[in-house]
């Protein structure tokens, strides 16, 4: 269905042009940049085994395996927008990011 993603009605896809523009202007377009990257992850790694959350901007289910239907899935990764963006853009490694929480 056009304008839908992973069977989710009502979630408008962010175009590549809009996503790249948001990534180039994080100061004013961080919410769109985060949502665009979450969208890209859900396309590249479809499934429902892990829920990736970047509050307050969005969350996606990704990676194949067991799907969860309701409530909090057993495999949740929650990141701040800043850490998420730095990881996606190669400015931060996972090992470094894991130390930031603790």
PDB file of C-alpha atoms in Angstrom:
ATOM      1  CA  UNK A   1       0.000   0.000   0.000  1.00  0.00           C
ATOM      2  CA  UNK A   2       1.538   3.365  -0.969  1.00  0.00           C
ATOM      3  CA  UNK A   3       2.581   5.548   1.941  1.00  0.00           C
ATOM      4  CA  UNK A   4       2.624   2.591   4.319  1.00  0.00           C
ATOM      5  CA  UNK A   5       5.535   0.722   5.738  1.00  0.00           C
ATOM      6  CA  UNK A   6       5.743  -2.775   7.219  1.00  0.00           C
ATOM      7  CA  UNK A   7       1.952  -2.941   7.085  1.00  0.00           C
ATOM      8  CA  UNK A   8       1.572   0.103   9.315  1.00  0.00           C
ATOM      9  CA  UNK A   9      -1.271   2.176   7.930  1.00  0.00           C
ATOM     10  CA  UNK A  10      -0.956   5.902   8.465  1.00  0.00           C
ATOM     11  CA  UNK A  11       2.804   6.080   8.794  1.00  0.00           C
ATOM     12  CA  UNK A  12       4.004   8.300   5.986  1.00  0.00           C
ATOM     13  CA  UNK A  13       7.356   7.350   4.538  1.00  0.00           C
ATOM     14  CA  UNK A  14      10.072   9.986   4.568  1.00  0.00           C
ATOM     15  CA  UNK A  15      11.540  10.410   1.093  1.00  0.00           C
ATOM     16  CA  UNK A  16      15.248   9.926   0.539  1.00  0.00           C
ATOM     17  CA  UNK A  17      15.608  13.608  -0.395  1.00  0.00           C
ATOM     18  CA  UNK A  18      13.839  14.767   2.776  1.00  0.00           C
ATOM     19  CA  UNK A  19      15.796  12.299   4.904  1.00  0.00           C
ATOM     20  CA  UNK A  20      19.150  13.406   3.538  1.00  0.00           C
ATOM     21  CA  UNK A  21      18.191  17.054   3.938  1.00  0.00           C
ATOM     22  CA  UNK A  22      17.299  16.380   7.579  1.00  0.00           C
ATOM     23  CA  UNK A  23      20.618  14.618   8.165  1.00  0.00           C
ATOM     24  CA  UNK A  24      22.420  17.634   6.733  1.00  0.00           C
ATOM     25  CA  UNK A  25      20.592  19.978   9.139  1.00  0.00           C
ATOM     26  CA  UNK A  26      20.359  18.131  12.455  1.00  0.00           C
ATOM     27  CA  UNK A  27      20.073  21.337  14.443  1.00  0.00           C
ATOM     28  CA  UNK A  28      16.612  22.079  13.080  1.00  0.00           C
ATOM     29  CA  UNK A  29      15.521  18.710  11.648  1.00  0.00           C
ATOM     30  CA  UNK A  30      16.615  16.143  14.242  1.00  0.00           C
ATOM     31  CA  UNK A  31      13.154  14.520  14.591  1.00  0.00           C
ATOM     32  CA  UNK A  32      12.914  13.904  10.841  1.00  0.00           C
ATOM     33  CA  UNK A  33      16.511  12.657  10.681  1.00  0.00           C
ATOM     34  CA  UNK A  34      15.890  10.146  13.478  1.00  0.00           C
ATOM     35  CA  UNK A  35      12.629   8.936  11.928  1.00  0.00           C
ATOM     36  CA  UNK A  36      14.287   8.607   8.521  1.00  0.00           C
ATOM     37  CA  UNK A  37      17.116   6.485   9.936  1.00  0.00           C
ATOM     38  CA  UNK A  38      14.665   4.319  11.894  1.00  0.00           C
ATOM     39  CA  UNK A  39      12.726   3.843   8.653  1.00  0.00           C
ATOM     40  CA  UNK A  40      15.918   2.789   6.853  1.00  0.00           C
ATOM     41  CA  UNK A  41      16.770   0.289   9.604  1.00  0.00           C
ATOM     42  CA  UNK A  42      13.306  -1.277   9.460  1.00  0.00           C
ATOM     43  CA  UNK A  43      13.629  -1.676   5.681  1.00  0.00           C
ATOM     44  CA  UNK A  44      17.164  -3.107   5.813  1.00  0.00           C
ATOM     45  CA  UNK A  45      16.465  -5.393   8.795  1.00  0.00           C
ATOM     46  CA  UNK A  46      12.755  -6.309   8.749  1.00  0.00           C
ATOM     47  CA  UNK A  47      11.168  -8.338  11.506  1.00  0.00           C
ATOM     48  CA  UNK A  48       9.862  -8.004  15.001  1.00  0.00           C
ATOM     49  CA  UNK A  49      12.441  -9.547  17.313  1.00  0.00           C
ATOM     50  CA  UNK A  50      13.934  -6.269  18.546  1.00  0.00           C
ATOM     51  CA  UNK A  51      12.264  -2.963  19.244  1.00  0.00           C
ATOM     52  CA  UNK A  52      14.586  -0.015  18.650  1.00  0.00           C
ATOM     53  CA  UNK A  53      13.392   3.081  20.490  1.00  0.00           C
ATOM     54  CA  UNK A  54      14.656   6.639  20.126  1.00  0.00           C
ATOM     55  CA  UNK A  55      12.341   8.677  22.335  1.00  0.00           C
ATOM     56  CA  UNK A  56      10.621  10.971  21.821  1.00  0.00           C
ATOM     57  CA  UNK A  57      10.947  10.656  18.046  1.00  0.00           C
ATOM     58  CA  UNK A  58      10.132   7.067  17.185  1.00  0.00           C
ATOM     59  CA  UNK A  59      10.513   3.330  17.461  1.00  0.00           C
ATOM     60  CA  UNK A  60      10.635   0.435  15.019  1.00  0.00           C
ATOM     61  CA  UNK A  61      10.575  -3.304  15.238  1.00  0.00           C
ATOM     62  CA  UNK A  62      13.382  -4.984  13.368  1.00  0.00           C
ATOM     63  CA  UNK A  63      15.381  -8.175  12.907  1.00  0.00           C
ATOM     64  CA  UNK A  64      13.839 -11.506  12.006  1.00  0.00           C
ATOM     65  CA  UNK A  65      12.936 -14.007  14.688  1.00  0.00           C
ATOM     66  CA  UNK A  66      10.051 -14.212  17.130  1.00  0.00           C
ATOM     67  CA  UNK A  67       7.525 -11.395  16.820  1.00  0.00           C
ATOM     68  CA  UNK A  68       5.912  -9.760  19.821  1.00  0.00           C
ATOM     69  CA  UNK A  69       2.312  -8.634  19.628  1.00  0.00           C
ATOM     70  CA  UNK A  70       1.578  -6.504  22.693  1.00  0.00           C
ATOM     71  CA  UNK A  71       3.378  -4.865  25.557  1.00  0.00           C
ATOM     72  CA  UNK A  72       7.105  -4.511  25.933  1.00  0.00           C
ATOM     73  CA  UNK A  73       9.074  -7.010  23.861  1.00  0.00           C
ATOM     74  CA  UNK A  74      11.873  -8.897  25.590  1.00  0.00           C
ATOM     75  CA  UNK A  75      14.491  -7.301  23.329  1.00  0.00           C
ATOM     76  CA  UNK A  76      14.373  -3.521  23.554  1.00  0.00           C
ATOM     77  CA  UNK A  77      17.174  -1.141  22.656  1.00  0.00           C
ATOM     78  CA  UNK A  78      16.552   2.444  23.719  1.00  0.00           C
ATOM     79  CA  UNK A  79      18.919   5.239  22.741  1.00  0.00           C
ATOM     80  CA  UNK A  80      18.919   8.991  23.057  1.00  0.00           C
ATOM     81  CA  UNK A  81      18.587  10.811  19.731  1.00  0.00           C
ATOM     82  CA  UNK A  82      22.168  12.097  20.013  1.00  0.00           C
ATOM     83  CA  UNK A  83      23.688   8.653  20.622  1.00  0.00           C
ATOM     84  CA  UNK A  84      21.502   7.059  17.928  1.00  0.00           C
ATOM     85  CA  UNK A  85      22.548   9.617  15.309  1.00  0.00           C
ATOM     86  CA  UNK A  86      26.234   9.332  16.209  1.00  0.00           C
ATOM     87  CA  UNK A  87      26.077   5.532  15.943  1.00  0.00           C
ATOM     88  CA  UNK A  88      24.296   5.691  12.579  1.00  0.00           C
ATOM     89  CA  UNK A  89      26.778   8.201  11.189  1.00  0.00           C
ATOM     90  CA  UNK A  90      29.846   6.291  12.402  1.00  0.00           C
ATOM     91  CA  UNK A  91      30.834   8.975  14.903  1.00  0.00           C
ATOM     92  CA  UNK A  92      30.464   6.607  17.864  1.00  0.00           C
ATOM     93  CA  UNK A  93      31.126   2.891  18.301  1.00  0.00           C
ATOM     94  CA  UNK A  94      28.749   0.548  20.138  1.00  0.00           C
ATOM     95  CA  UNK A  95      31.337  -0.164  22.861  1.00  0.00           C
ATOM     96  CA  UNK A  96      31.690   3.567  23.509  1.00  0.00           C
ATOM     97  CA  UNK A  97      27.929   4.091  23.504  1.00  0.00           C
ATOM     98  CA  UNK A  98      27.366   1.310  26.044  1.00  0.00           C
ATOM     99  CA  UNK A  99      29.684   3.101  28.491  1.00  0.00           C
ATOM    100  CA  UNK A 100      27.605   6.290  28.267  1.00  0.00           C
ATOM    101  CA  UNK A 101      24.639   4.716  30.048  1.00  0.00           C
ATOM    102  CA  UNK A 102      26.474   3.475  33.053  1.00  0.00           C
TER     103      UNK A 102
END
